[in-house]
Amino acid sequence: MKIKNYYKNLPHKTIERLSQYRRALMICLDNGKTHIFSHEIANIQHITSVQVRRDLMLIGYSGTLRKGYNIQDLIEVISHIIDDEEGIKVAVVGMGNLGRALMKYVRGKRHKLEVVAGFDTNEEKIGKEYKGVTCYSIDDLEKVIDKLNIKLAILTVPAKYSTETAEKLVDAGIKGILNYTPKPIRVPEDVYLEEYDMITTLEKVAFYIKMHQEEEGE
Amino acid sequence: MKIKNYYKNLPHKTIERLSQYRRALMICLDNGKTHIFSHEIANIQHITSVQVRRDLMLIGYSGTLRKGYNIQDLIEVISHIIDDEEGIKVAVVGMGNLGRALMKYVRGKRHKLEVVAGFDTNEEKIGKEYKGVTCYSIDDLEKVIDKLNIKLAILTVPAKYSTETAEKLVDAGIKGILNYTPKPIRVPEDVYLEEYDMITTLEKVAFYIKMHQEEEGE
DNA sequence: TTTTGCCTGTTATTTGCTTAACAATGTGCT
DNA sequence: AGCACATTGTTAAGCAAATAACAGGCAAAA
């Protein structure tokens, strides 16, 4: 009732940055560093030291004046906030290039976040393993999700199947979906949805390139 | 000096939505629709009709009271704003699974945004074609970028090569980079940079799943 | 003809987040 | 000891974007 609700009110952007801080910190730790200043963290990501301090203030972690933040401690504090104690099981739905890329990204990096299943409709892929993870038929979605206690699905199927696959995932009791399909999906209130559309981002970059070159050309 | 600077001040989020509106509108057009209401557009994406109208107001496009917006016209207006007349040439740097996935996504969808080259260090891939696009050696980056007039690079190399590859791209005169590497890069002021980190997003989804289940369990 | 309802387009308010400003503190140098 | 300085932690101001509120208009129904 108290502490958890407190973390729940952390800004979304802060949550994202905490994840990035942690990864940067782990690299520093591997390099033998024990302490770090806010402006050093800020330099790795490209933000300001003020923002780093503000984020750390929000999670209630204090550094020391002369040495900065204890890297080991800070990693643990961040992990305590963003990791689930039990770990969260992930499925990649759609084993095309994007699905396989994500599989590789995530495999073994975060031990509290494990990809335990892939799904596809392609008979060639079903039953095979990729990076040690079995690929199941989409028809077995509900069964496998329930059996392996999968909470999070990464949706990387072709756009035309987005809607129906999302529905299946919801019916199977999934708790969060990360939709990389260019087509927006709808989910009930209690399922957390995050969507990212690569084409949109690409067009945005193209737009600012265009703007910039028009500016120069005048 | 006048019109272009005006569009330059459009909110970033509006630019993103315009790209999405356009894609949704093109599908509607294919389905034989000629006009559409703001709330219909809002339904396809998951936003409110107010926001749609506000975005369209910002770009100065007016609908009619009884029929809504003319789909064909609106597509043209949006295209005029976000597309570069000459078209913008794109390179995919790093032909792993993610690079190939992006290649497939973009190929042929946007004729004003064309992937004209891939790059990799793997000898097996160099010289080969994928989806009709030649894969070059990273060593030839500068030469090829100059020759093919490539303005935009999608960075999908392994994280350990992010920094050095980004530097090469900047030296080669690239105007915009879309970095899908988990490692932040630095570019000069005049290069537009957009970064997206899949692991961060995944951890964010996991965090909100965790929050939600703790909330239920009390 | 008047009224009702459903749209659009614009202005005002609120929210969420970033940036700036500054007080507090401990360390090393003189 | 006393001063200069780099760094943290917090509060206040500023910005960008989303949401709310509402004015205006046309078309069909009464």
GROMACS .gro file of C-alpha atoms (C1' of nucleotides) in nm:
model
  496
    1MET     CA    1   0.000   0.000   0.000
    2LYS     CA    2   0.276   0.245   0.077
    3ILE     CA    3   0.608   0.175  -0.090
    4LYS     CA    4   0.479   0.008  -0.403
    5ASN     CA    5   0.232   0.287  -0.470
    6TYR     CA    6   0.515   0.529  -0.432
    7TYR     CA    7   0.722   0.366  -0.703
    8LYS     CA    8   0.414   0.341  -0.915
    9ASN     CA    9   0.408   0.719  -0.935
   10LEU     CA   10   0.757   0.746  -1.074
   11PRO     CA   11   0.749   0.920  -1.411
   12HIS     CA   12   0.754   0.680  -1.704
   13LYS     CA   13   1.061   0.850  -1.836
   14THR     CA   14   1.240   0.797  -1.508
   15ILE     CA   15   1.166   0.425  -1.526
   16GLU     CA   16   1.320   0.414  -1.871
   17ARG     CA   17   1.628   0.597  -1.758
   18LEU     CA   18   1.671   0.376  -1.453
   19SER     CA   19   1.694   0.078  -1.685
   20GLN     CA   20   1.961   0.259  -1.884
   21TYR     CA   21   2.150   0.375  -1.578
   22ARG     CA   22   2.167   0.021  -1.456
   23ARG     CA   23   2.314  -0.110  -1.775
   24ALA     CA   24   2.572   0.167  -1.785
   25LEU     CA   25   2.655   0.106  -1.420
   26MET     CA   26   2.706  -0.264  -1.475
   27ILE     CA   27   2.962  -0.189  -1.742
   28CYS     CA   28   3.140   0.053  -1.508
   29LEU     CA   29   3.141  -0.209  -1.236
   30ASP     CA   30   3.298  -0.460  -1.476
   31ASN     CA   31   3.567  -0.203  -1.547
   32GLY     CA   32   3.656  -0.195  -1.179
   33LYS     CA   33   3.498   0.135  -1.083
   34THR     CA   34   3.330   0.147  -0.744
   35HIS     CA   35   3.190   0.501  -0.735
   36ILE     CA   36   3.049   0.737  -0.993
   37PHE     CA   37   2.940   1.102  -1.011
   38SER     CA   38   2.610   1.215  -1.152
   39HIS     CA   39   2.780   1.395  -1.437
   40GLU     CA   40   2.962   1.078  -1.535
   41ILE     CA   41   2.636   0.889  -1.562
   42ALA     CA   42   2.496   1.184  -1.753
   43ASN     CA   43   2.784   1.168  -1.997
   44ILE     CA   44   2.727   0.804  -2.081
   45GLN     CA   45   2.362   0.858  -2.159
   46HIS     CA   46   2.321   1.195  -2.321
   47ILE     CA   47   2.137   1.387  -2.057
   48THR     CA   48   2.230   1.637  -1.789
   49SER     CA   49   2.364   1.559  -1.445
   50VAL     CA   50   2.069   1.743  -1.294
   51GLN     CA   51   1.833   1.492  -1.442
   52VAL     CA   52   2.035   1.204  -1.307
   53ARG     CA   53   2.032   1.351  -0.958
   54ARG     CA   54   1.664   1.422  -0.983
   55ASP     CA   55   1.588   1.064  -1.087
   56LEU     CA   56   1.796   0.928  -0.802
   57MET     CA   57   1.628   1.166  -0.561
   58LEU     CA   58   1.290   1.030  -0.672
   59ILE     CA   59   1.392   0.675  -0.590
   60GLY     CA   60   1.541   0.794  -0.262
   61TYR     CA   61   1.900   0.694  -0.321
   62SER     CA   62   2.169   0.916  -0.175
   63GLY     CA   63   2.528   0.948  -0.283
   64THR     CA   64   2.820   1.082  -0.089
   65LEU     CA   65   2.949   1.428  -0.143
   66ARG     CA   66   3.303   1.349  -0.234
   67LYS     CA   67   3.281   1.013  -0.403
   68GLY     CA   68   2.944   1.028  -0.571
   69TYR     CA   69   2.728   0.718  -0.588
   70ASN     CA   70   2.827   0.367  -0.491
   71ILE     CA   71   2.780   0.172  -0.811
   72GLN     CA   72   2.712  -0.165  -0.654
   73ASP     CA   73   2.453  -0.024  -0.415
   74LEU     CA   74   2.283   0.180  -0.681
   75ILE     CA   75   2.250  -0.118  -0.912
   76GLU     CA   76   2.084  -0.307  -0.630
   77VAL     CA   77   1.844  -0.026  -0.550
   78ILE     CA   78   1.744   0.011  -0.913
   79SER     CA   79   1.706  -0.364  -0.951
   80HIS     CA   80   1.486  -0.378  -0.646
   81ILE     CA   81   1.257  -0.123  -0.802
   82ILE     CA   82   1.230  -0.241  -1.159
   83ASP     CA   83   1.286  -0.615  -1.135
   84ASP     CA   84   1.021  -0.858  -1.032
   85GLU     CA   85   1.147  -1.087  -0.760
   86GLU     CA   86   1.011  -1.401  -0.923
   87GLY     CA   87   1.127  -1.294  -1.267
   88ILE     CA   88   0.897  -1.240  -1.561
   89LYS     CA   89   0.865  -1.489  -1.844
   90VAL     CA   90   0.854  -1.352  -2.196
   91ALA     CA   91   0.728  -1.488  -2.526
   92VAL     CA   92   0.823  -1.369  -2.871
   93VAL     CA   93   0.520  -1.400  -3.095
   94GLY     CA   94   0.627  -1.404  -3.458
   95MET     CA   95   0.967  -1.557  -3.526
   96GLY     CA   96   1.062  -1.351  -3.830
   97ASN     CA   97   1.382  -1.150  -3.847
   98LEU     CA   98   1.260  -0.901  -3.590
   99GLY     CA   99   1.149  -1.170  -3.350
  100ARG     CA  100   1.481  -1.349  -3.378
  101ALA     CA  101   1.671  -1.024  -3.334
  102LEU     CA  102   1.487  -0.955  -3.009
  103MET     CA  103   1.547  -1.309  -2.894
  104LYS     CA  104   1.919  -1.256  -2.933
  105TYR     CA  105   1.908  -0.917  -2.761
  106VAL     CA  106   1.734  -1.039  -2.451
  107ARG     CA  107   1.879  -1.390  -2.412
  108GLY     CA  108   2.090  -1.412  -2.102
  109LYS     CA  109   2.126  -1.040  -2.050
  110ARG     CA  110   1.864  -0.994  -1.781
  111HIS     CA  111   1.820  -1.293  -1.560
  112LYS     CA  112   1.495  -1.155  -1.422
  113LEU     CA  113   1.353  -1.131  -1.772
  114GLU     CA  114   1.366  -1.456  -1.960
  115VAL     CA  115   1.240  -1.546  -2.305
  116VAL     CA  116   1.095  -1.894  -2.262
  117ALA     CA  117   0.896  -1.942  -2.582
  118GLY     CA  118   0.863  -1.837  -2.943
  119PHE     CA  119   0.549  -1.868  -3.153
  120ASP     CA  120   0.494  -1.882  -3.526
  121THR     CA  121   0.257  -2.021  -3.788
  122ASN     CA  122   0.530  -2.148  -4.016
  123GLU     CA  123   0.541  -2.529  -4.000
  124GLU     CA  124   0.914  -2.519  -4.076
  125LYS     CA  125   0.983  -2.331  -3.757
  126ILE     CA  126   0.745  -2.504  -3.519
  127GLY     CA  127   0.913  -2.751  -3.291
  128LYS     CA  128   1.260  -2.619  -3.370
  129GLU     CA  129   1.476  -2.431  -3.125
  130TYR     CA  130   1.632  -2.090  -3.170
  131LYS     CA  131   1.897  -1.978  -2.923
  132GLY     CA  132   1.778  -2.254  -2.695
  133VAL     CA  133   1.415  -2.144  -2.701
  134THR     CA  134   1.147  -2.367  -2.849
  135CYS     CA  135   0.916  -2.232  -3.117
  136TYR     CA  136   0.553  -2.335  -3.070
  137SER     CA  137   0.251  -2.311  -3.296
  138ILE     CA  138   0.032  -2.006  -3.249
  139ASP     CA  139  -0.254  -2.251  -3.207
  140ASP     CA  140  -0.100  -2.358  -2.878
  141LEU     CA  141  -0.066  -2.002  -2.753
  142GLU     CA  142  -0.310  -2.027  -2.465
  143LYS     CA  143  -0.185  -2.366  -2.353
  144VAL     CA  144   0.185  -2.274  -2.354
  145ILE     CA  145   0.137  -1.932  -2.198
  146ASP     CA  146  -0.055  -2.085  -1.915
  147LYS     CA  147   0.183  -2.376  -1.866
  148LEU     CA  148   0.503  -2.172  -1.869
  149ASN     CA  149   0.344  -1.884  -1.675
  150ILE     CA  150   0.429  -1.627  -1.943
  151LYS     CA  151   0.331  -1.273  -1.851
  152LEU     CA  152   0.480  -1.060  -2.127
  153ALA     CA  153   0.452  -1.095  -2.504
  154ILE     CA  154   0.656  -0.924  -2.772
  155LEU     CA  155   0.441  -0.898  -3.081
  156THR     CA  156   0.635  -0.922  -3.407
  157VAL     CA  157   0.392  -1.086  -3.644
  158PRO     CA  158   0.303  -0.937  -3.984
  159ALA     CA  159   0.072  -0.635  -3.949
  160LYS     CA  160  -0.229  -0.812  -4.094
  161TYR     CA  161  -0.232  -1.056  -3.804
  162SER     CA  162  -0.177  -0.800  -3.529
  163THR     CA  163  -0.535  -0.765  -3.415
  164GLU     CA  164  -0.626  -1.133  -3.400
  165THR     CA  165  -0.297  -1.231  -3.237
  166ALA     CA  166  -0.338  -0.960  -2.975
  167GLU     CA  167  -0.683  -1.093  -2.895
  168LYS     CA  168  -0.547  -1.443  -2.852
  169LEU     CA  169  -0.278  -1.313  -2.620
  170VAL     CA  170  -0.530  -1.129  -2.407
  171ASP     CA  171  -0.753  -1.434  -2.389
  172ALA     CA  172  -0.453  -1.638  -2.285
  173GLY     CA  173  -0.415  -1.408  -1.985
  174ILE     CA  174  -0.106  -1.216  -2.085
  175LYS     CA  175  -0.031  -0.914  -1.861
  176GLY     CA  176   0.172  -0.693  -2.091
  177ILE     CA  177   0.228  -0.659  -2.464
  178LEU     CA  178   0.507  -0.487  -2.649
  179ASN     CA  179   0.373  -0.430  -2.999
  180TYR     CA  180   0.634  -0.383  -3.271
  181THR     CA  181   0.373  -0.425  -3.541
  182PRO     CA  182   0.297  -0.109  -3.744
  183LYS     CA  183  -0.069  -0.162  -3.662
  184PRO     CA  184  -0.208  -0.034  -3.330
  185ILE     CA  185  -0.390  -0.291  -3.119
  186ARG     CA  186  -0.651  -0.269  -2.845
  187VAL     CA  187  -0.625  -0.437  -2.509
  188PRO     CA  188  -0.830  -0.427  -2.188
  189GLU     CA  189  -0.742  -0.186  -1.908
  190ASP     CA  190  -0.554  -0.444  -1.703
  191VAL     CA  191  -0.310  -0.535  -1.978
  192TYR     CA  192  -0.018  -0.298  -2.007
  193LEU     CA  193   0.048  -0.201  -2.367
  194GLU     CA  194   0.350  -0.037  -2.520
  195GLU     CA  195   0.365   0.024  -2.893
  196TYR     CA  196   0.655   0.120  -3.110
  197ASP     CA  197   0.640   0.178  -3.479
  198MET     CA  198   0.968   0.180  -3.668
  199ILE     CA  199   0.829   0.331  -3.984
  200THR     CA  200   0.697   0.631  -3.793
  201THR     CA  201   1.034   0.689  -3.637
  202LEU     CA  202   1.208   0.655  -3.969
  203GLU     CA  203   0.976   0.909  -4.129
  204LYS     CA  204   1.032   1.142  -3.839
  205VAL     CA  205   1.408   1.133  -3.888
  206ALA     CA  206   1.357   1.190  -4.261
  207PHE     CA  207   1.136   1.490  -4.182
  208TYR     CA  208   1.398   1.658  -3.967
  209ILE     CA  209   1.666   1.591  -4.226
  210LYS     CA  210   1.443   1.760  -4.480
  211MET     CA  211   1.377   2.054  -4.249
  212HIS     CA  212   1.742   2.096  -4.182
  213GLN     CA  213   1.849   2.097  -4.543
  214GLU     CA  214   1.578   2.344  -4.639
  215GLU     CA  215   1.700   2.570  -4.364
  216GLU     CA  216   2.054   2.557  -4.496
  217GLY     CA  217   1.951   2.613  -4.853
  218GLU     CA  218   1.796   2.953  -4.804
  219MET     CA  219   1.190   3.133  -4.452
  220LYS     CA  220   0.817   3.142  -4.389
  221ILE     CA  221   0.634   2.817  -4.457
  222LYS     CA  222   0.916   2.578  -4.380
  223ASN     CA  223   0.992   2.742  -4.050
  224TYR     CA  224   0.628   2.708  -3.964
  225TYR     CA  225   0.628   2.334  -4.016
  226LYS     CA  226   0.953   2.315  -3.829
  227ASN     CA  227   0.772   2.424  -3.517
  228LEU     CA  228   0.521   2.144  -3.531
  229PRO     CA  229   0.540   1.935  -3.215
  230HIS     CA  230   0.749   1.622  -3.254
  231LYS     CA  231   0.457   1.412  -3.146
  232THR     CA  232   0.241   1.567  -3.414
  233ILE     CA  233   0.495   1.470  -3.679
  234GLU     CA  234   0.484   1.113  -3.556
  235ARG     CA  235   0.107   1.105  -3.564
  236LEU     CA  236   0.093   1.254  -3.912
  237SER     CA  237   0.297   0.961  -4.035
  238GLN     CA  238   0.052   0.726  -3.870
  239TYR     CA  239  -0.253   0.910  -3.995
  240ARG     CA  240  -0.123   0.885  -4.346
  241ARG     CA  241  -0.076   0.514  -4.330
  242ALA     CA  242  -0.422   0.462  -4.184
  243LEU     CA  243  -0.570   0.692  -4.448
  244MET     CA  244  -0.405   0.503  -4.731
  245ILE     CA  245  -0.566   0.184  -4.611
  246CYS     CA  246  -0.904   0.357  -4.594
  247LEU     CA  247  -0.855   0.489  -4.945
  248ASP     CA  248  -0.780   0.138  -5.069
  249ASN     CA  249  -1.103   0.027  -4.910
  250GLY     CA  250  -1.294   0.276  -5.122
  251LYS     CA  251  -1.364   0.540  -4.859
  252THR     CA  252  -1.341   0.900  -4.976
  253HIS     CA  253  -1.412   1.094  -4.655
  254ILE     CA  254  -1.343   1.035  -4.288
  255PHE     CA  255  -1.434   1.193  -3.954
  256SER     CA  256  -1.183   1.288  -3.690
  257HIS     CA  257  -1.327   1.032  -3.452
  258GLU     CA  258  -1.280   0.759  -3.709
  259ILE     CA  259  -0.912   0.842  -3.743
  260ALA     CA  260  -0.892   0.857  -3.366
  261ASN     CA  261  -1.040   0.510  -3.342
  262ILE     CA  262  -0.782   0.354  -3.570
  263GLN     CA  263  -0.493   0.496  -3.374
  264HIS     CA  264  -0.584   0.496  -3.007
  265ILE     CA  265  -0.615   0.862  -2.935
  266THR     CA  266  -0.898   1.110  -2.905
  267SER     CA  267  -1.072   1.291  -3.187
  268VAL     CA  268  -0.975   1.621  -3.027
  269GLN     CA  269  -0.613   1.541  -3.077
  270VAL     CA  270  -0.667   1.452  -3.440
  271ARG     CA  271  -0.846   1.780  -3.505
  272ARG     CA  272  -0.579   1.970  -3.322
  273ASP     CA  273  -0.304   1.811  -3.530
  274LEU     CA  274  -0.490   1.887  -3.851
  275MET     CA  275  -0.548   2.241  -3.737
  276LEU     CA  276  -0.176   2.282  -3.682
  277ILE     CA  277  -0.101   2.180  -4.038
  278GLY     CA  278  -0.380   2.404  -4.159
  279TYR     CA  279  -0.600   2.142  -4.319
  280SER     CA  280  -0.976   2.191  -4.301
  281GLY     CA  281  -1.246   1.933  -4.332
  282THR     CA  282  -1.608   1.986  -4.416
  283LEU     CA  283  -1.873   1.990  -4.153
  284ARG     CA  284  -2.090   1.712  -4.274
  285LYS     CA  285  -1.851   1.479  -4.449
  286GLY     CA  286  -1.536   1.519  -4.245
  287TYR     CA  287  -1.198   1.516  -4.415
  288ASN     CA  288  -1.128   1.429  -4.777
  289ILE     CA  289  -0.893   1.135  -4.751
  290GLN     CA  290  -0.713   1.185  -5.080
  291ASP     CA  291  -0.650   1.555  -5.012
  292LEU     CA  292  -0.536   1.494  -4.658
  293ILE     CA  293  -0.287   1.230  -4.767
  294GLU     CA  294  -0.143   1.479  -5.011
  295VAL     CA  295  -0.120   1.756  -4.755
  296ILE     CA  296   0.054   1.530  -4.506
  297SER     CA  297   0.288   1.398  -4.773
  298HIS     CA  298   0.377   1.750  -4.875
  299ILE     CA  299   0.478   1.825  -4.519
  300ILE     CA  300   0.670   1.515  -4.419
  301ASP     CA  301   0.808   1.385  -4.748
  302ASP     CA  302   1.114   1.526  -4.912
  303GLU     CA  303   1.045   1.607  -5.275
  304GLU     CA  304   1.364   1.445  -5.400
  305GLY     CA  305   1.322   1.146  -5.174
  306ILE     CA  306   1.568   1.046  -4.905
  307LYS     CA  307   1.809   0.758  -4.950
  308VAL     CA  308   1.856   0.525  -4.655
  309ALA     CA  309   2.128   0.281  -4.556
  310VAL     CA  310   2.098  -0.006  -4.312
  311VAL     CA  311   2.426  -0.040  -4.128
  312GLY     CA  312   2.455  -0.386  -3.979
  313MET     CA  313   2.280  -0.662  -4.169
  314GLY     CA  314   2.194  -0.887  -3.879
  315ASN     CA  315   1.841  -1.000  -3.807
  316LEU     CA  316   1.731  -0.653  -3.702
  317GLY     CA  317   1.882  -0.490  -4.009
  318ARG     CA  318   1.716  -0.739  -4.238
  319ALA     CA  319   1.384  -0.696  -4.059
  320LEU     CA  320   1.398  -0.321  -4.113
  321MET     CA  321   1.493  -0.371  -4.476
  322LYS     CA  322   1.179  -0.576  -4.528
  323TYR     CA  323   0.964  -0.324  -4.341
  324VAL     CA  324   1.070  -0.027  -4.545
  325ARG     CA  325   1.121  -0.180  -4.890
  326GLY     CA  326   0.867  -0.049  -5.135
  327LYS     CA  327   0.630   0.092  -4.875
  328ARG     CA  328   0.736   0.455  -4.895
  329HIS     CA  329   0.855   0.560  -5.234
  330LYS     CA  330   1.002   0.880  -5.094
  331LEU     CA  331   1.212   0.680  -4.851
  332GLU     CA  332   1.424   0.420  -5.017
  333VAL     CA  333   1.679   0.179  -4.874
  334VAL     CA  334   1.958   0.175  -5.129
  335ALA     CA  335   2.241   0.007  -4.941
  336GLY     CA  336   2.326  -0.232  -4.663
  337PHE     CA  337   2.659  -0.251  -4.480
  338ASP     CA  338   2.826  -0.526  -4.283
  339THR     CA  339   3.169  -0.657  -4.187
  340ASN     CA  340   3.085  -1.020  -4.255
  341GLU     CA  341   3.263  -1.133  -4.572
  342GLU     CA  342   2.984  -1.380  -4.641
  343LYS     CA  343   2.733  -1.101  -4.677
  344ILE     CA  344   2.940  -0.844  -4.863
  345GLY     CA  345   2.858  -0.826  -5.230
  346LYS     CA  346   2.537  -1.022  -5.190
  347GLU     CA  347   2.191  -0.877  -5.230
  348TYR     CA  348   1.908  -0.885  -4.984
  349LYS     CA  349   1.561  -0.788  -5.104
  350GLY     CA  350   1.726  -0.631  -5.405
  351VAL     CA  351   1.964  -0.416  -5.202
  352THR     CA  352   2.338  -0.468  -5.221
  353CYS     CA  353   2.539  -0.524  -4.904
  354TYR     CA  354   2.868  -0.335  -4.897
  355SER     CA  355   3.168  -0.353  -4.669
  356ILE     CA  356   3.176  -0.108  -4.382
  357ASP     CA  357   3.518  -0.007  -4.513
  358ASP     CA  358   3.345   0.141  -4.816
  359LEU     CA  359   3.098   0.339  -4.605
  360GLU     CA  360   3.219   0.683  -4.700
  361LYS     CA  361   3.256   0.602  -5.068
  362VAL     CA  362   2.912   0.443  -5.106
  363ILE     CA  363   2.729   0.701  -4.897
  364ASP     CA  364   2.874   0.976  -5.108
  365LYS     CA  365   2.815   0.803  -5.438
  366LEU     CA  366   2.455   0.702  -5.369
  367ASN     CA  367   2.376   1.029  -5.191
  368ILE     CA  368   2.260   0.855  -4.875
  369LYS     CA  369   2.129   1.091  -4.609
  370LEU     CA  370   1.987   0.862  -4.342
  371ALA     CA  371   2.144   0.563  -4.168
  372ILE     CA  372   1.976   0.301  -3.954
  373LEU     CA  373   2.231   0.171  -3.710
  374THR     CA  374   2.186  -0.195  -3.621
  375VAL     CA  375   2.540  -0.313  -3.554
  376PRO     CA  376   2.642  -0.493  -3.233
  377ALA     CA  377   2.662  -0.251  -2.938
  378LYS     CA  378   3.040  -0.271  -2.913
  379TYR     CA  379   3.077  -0.116  -3.257
  380SER     CA  380   2.816   0.160  -3.209
  381THR     CA  381   3.052   0.443  -3.133
  382GLU     CA  382   3.306   0.384  -3.405
  383THR     CA  383   3.043   0.315  -3.668
  384ALA     CA  384   2.858   0.632  -3.575
  385GLU     CA  385   3.177   0.830  -3.616
  386LYS     CA  386   3.232   0.684  -3.960
  387LEU     CA  387   2.878   0.773  -4.058
  388VAL     CA  388   2.921   1.129  -3.942
  389ASP     CA  389   3.250   1.159  -4.129
  390ALA     CA  390   3.081   1.025  -4.438
  391GLY     CA  391   2.842   1.319  -4.418
  392ILE     CA  392   2.525   1.145  -4.307
  393LYS     CA  393   2.242   1.383  -4.204
  394GLY     CA  394   2.037   1.166  -3.974
  395ILE     CA  395   2.090   0.849  -3.771
  396LEU     CA  396   1.836   0.615  -3.624
  397ASN     CA  397   2.022   0.421  -3.357
  398TYR     CA  398   1.874   0.085  -3.259
  399THR     CA  399   2.186  -0.012  -3.073
  400PRO     CA  400   2.151  -0.034  -2.692
  401LYS     CA  401   2.447   0.201  -2.664
  402PRO     CA  402   2.392   0.578  -2.690
  403ILE     CA  403   2.605   0.756  -2.950
  404ARG     CA  404   2.719   1.115  -2.992
  405VAL     CA  405   2.679   1.317  -3.307
  406PRO     CA  406   2.740   1.682  -3.401
  407GLU     CA  407   2.459   1.937  -3.379
  408ASP     CA  408   2.376   1.923  -3.747
  409VAL     CA  409   2.310   1.549  -3.755
  410TYR     CA  410   1.963   1.455  -3.640
  411LEU     CA  411   1.973   1.164  -3.399
  412GLU     CA  412   1.693   0.941  -3.282
  413GLU     CA  413   1.765   0.654  -3.046
  414TYR     CA  414   1.550   0.364  -2.944
  415ASP     CA  415   1.648   0.095  -2.703
  416MET     CA  416   1.441  -0.221  -2.706
  417ILE     CA  417   1.572  -0.355  -2.379
  418THR     CA  418   1.468  -0.040  -2.197
  419THR     CA  419   1.118  -0.067  -2.336
  420LEU     CA  420   1.099  -0.432  -2.243
  421GLU     CA  421   1.205  -0.360  -1.887
  422LYS     CA  422   0.953  -0.082  -1.868
  423VAL     CA  423   0.670  -0.316  -1.966
  424ALA     CA  424   0.795  -0.568  -1.712
  425PHE     CA  425   0.797  -0.298  -1.445
  426TYR     CA  426   0.435  -0.206  -1.502
  427ILE     CA  427   0.333  -0.570  -1.504
  428LYS     CA  428   0.504  -0.606  -1.169
  429MET     CA  429   0.336  -0.293  -1.032
  430HIS     CA  430   0.001  -0.411  -1.147
  431GLN     CA  431   0.026  -0.754  -0.991
  432GLU     CA  432   0.149  -0.613  -0.661
  433GLU     CA  433  -0.150  -0.382  -0.660
  434GLU     CA  434  -0.387  -0.671  -0.709
  435GLY     CA  435  -0.225  -0.882  -0.444
  436GLU     CA  436  -0.291  -0.650  -0.153
  437DT     C1'  437  -3.937   2.766  -3.998
  438DT     C1'  438  -3.739   2.635  -3.586
  439DT     C1'  439  -3.501   2.306  -3.333
  440DT     C1'  440  -3.191   1.928  -3.251
  441DG     C1'  441  -2.773   1.698  -3.313
  442DC     C1'  442  -2.333   1.611  -3.480
  443DC     C1'  443  -1.949   1.778  -3.663
  444DT     C1'  444  -1.525   2.109  -3.696
  445DG     C1'  445  -1.187   2.460  -3.536
  446DT     C1'  446  -0.995   2.737  -3.167
  447DT     C1'  447  -0.878   2.897  -2.716
  448DA     C1'  448  -0.794   2.793  -2.228
  449DT     C1'  449  -0.652   2.486  -1.869
  450DT     C1'  450  -0.400   2.112  -1.681
  451DT     C1'  451  -0.061   1.778  -1.661
  452DG     C1'  452   0.391   1.577  -1.684
  453DC     C1'  453   0.842   1.645  -1.732
  454DT     C1'  454   1.281   1.914  -1.791
  455DT     C1'  455   1.579   2.277  -1.680
  456DA     C1'  456   1.737   2.627  -1.390
  457DA     C1'  457   1.855   2.806  -0.944
  458DC     C1'  458   2.032   2.757  -0.513
  459DA     C1'  459   2.114   2.592  -0.032
  460DA     C1'  460   2.384   2.247   0.213
  461DT     C1'  461   2.798   1.981   0.292
  462DG     C1'  462   3.234   1.785   0.329
  463DT     C1'  463   3.730   1.779   0.148
  464DG     C1'  464   4.163   1.955   0.052
  465DC     C1'  465   4.455   2.355   0.024
  466DT     C1'  466   4.665   2.768   0.224
  467DA     C1'  467   4.155   2.744   1.125
  468DG     C1'  468   3.950   2.938   0.733
  469DC     C1'  469   3.868   2.957   0.248
  470DA     C1'  470   3.777   2.776  -0.214
  471DC     C1'  471   3.561   2.430  -0.464
  472DA     C1'  472   3.318   2.043  -0.646
  473DT     C1'  473   2.929   1.782  -0.565
  474DT     C1'  474   2.476   1.649  -0.383
  475DG     C1'  475   1.969   1.722  -0.286
  476DT     C1'  476   1.567   2.012  -0.323
  477DT     C1'  477   1.264   2.369  -0.464
  478DA     C1'  478   1.105   2.676  -0.817
  479DA     C1'  479   1.036   2.814  -1.285
  480DG     C1'  480   0.962   2.701  -1.763
  481DC     C1'  481   0.809   2.413  -2.160
  482DA     C1'  482   0.581   2.099  -2.440
  483DA     C1'  483   0.201   1.838  -2.510
  484DA     C1'  484  -0.263   1.650  -2.388
  485DT     C1'  485  -0.710   1.747  -2.241
  486DA     C1'  486  -1.101   2.014  -2.161
  487DA     C1'  487  -1.420   2.366  -2.286
  488DC     C1'  488  -1.668   2.597  -2.604
  489DA     C1'  489  -1.808   2.874  -3.018
  490DG     C1'  490  -1.976   2.812  -3.493
  491DG     C1'  491  -2.211   2.589  -3.866
  492DC     C1'  492  -2.472   2.297  -4.152
  493DA     C1'  493  -2.814   1.934  -4.243
  494DA     C1'  494  -3.187   1.683  -4.133
  495DA     C1'  495  -3.594   1.633  -3.847
  496DA     C1'  496  -3.993   1.824  -3.633
   0.00000   0.00000   0.00000
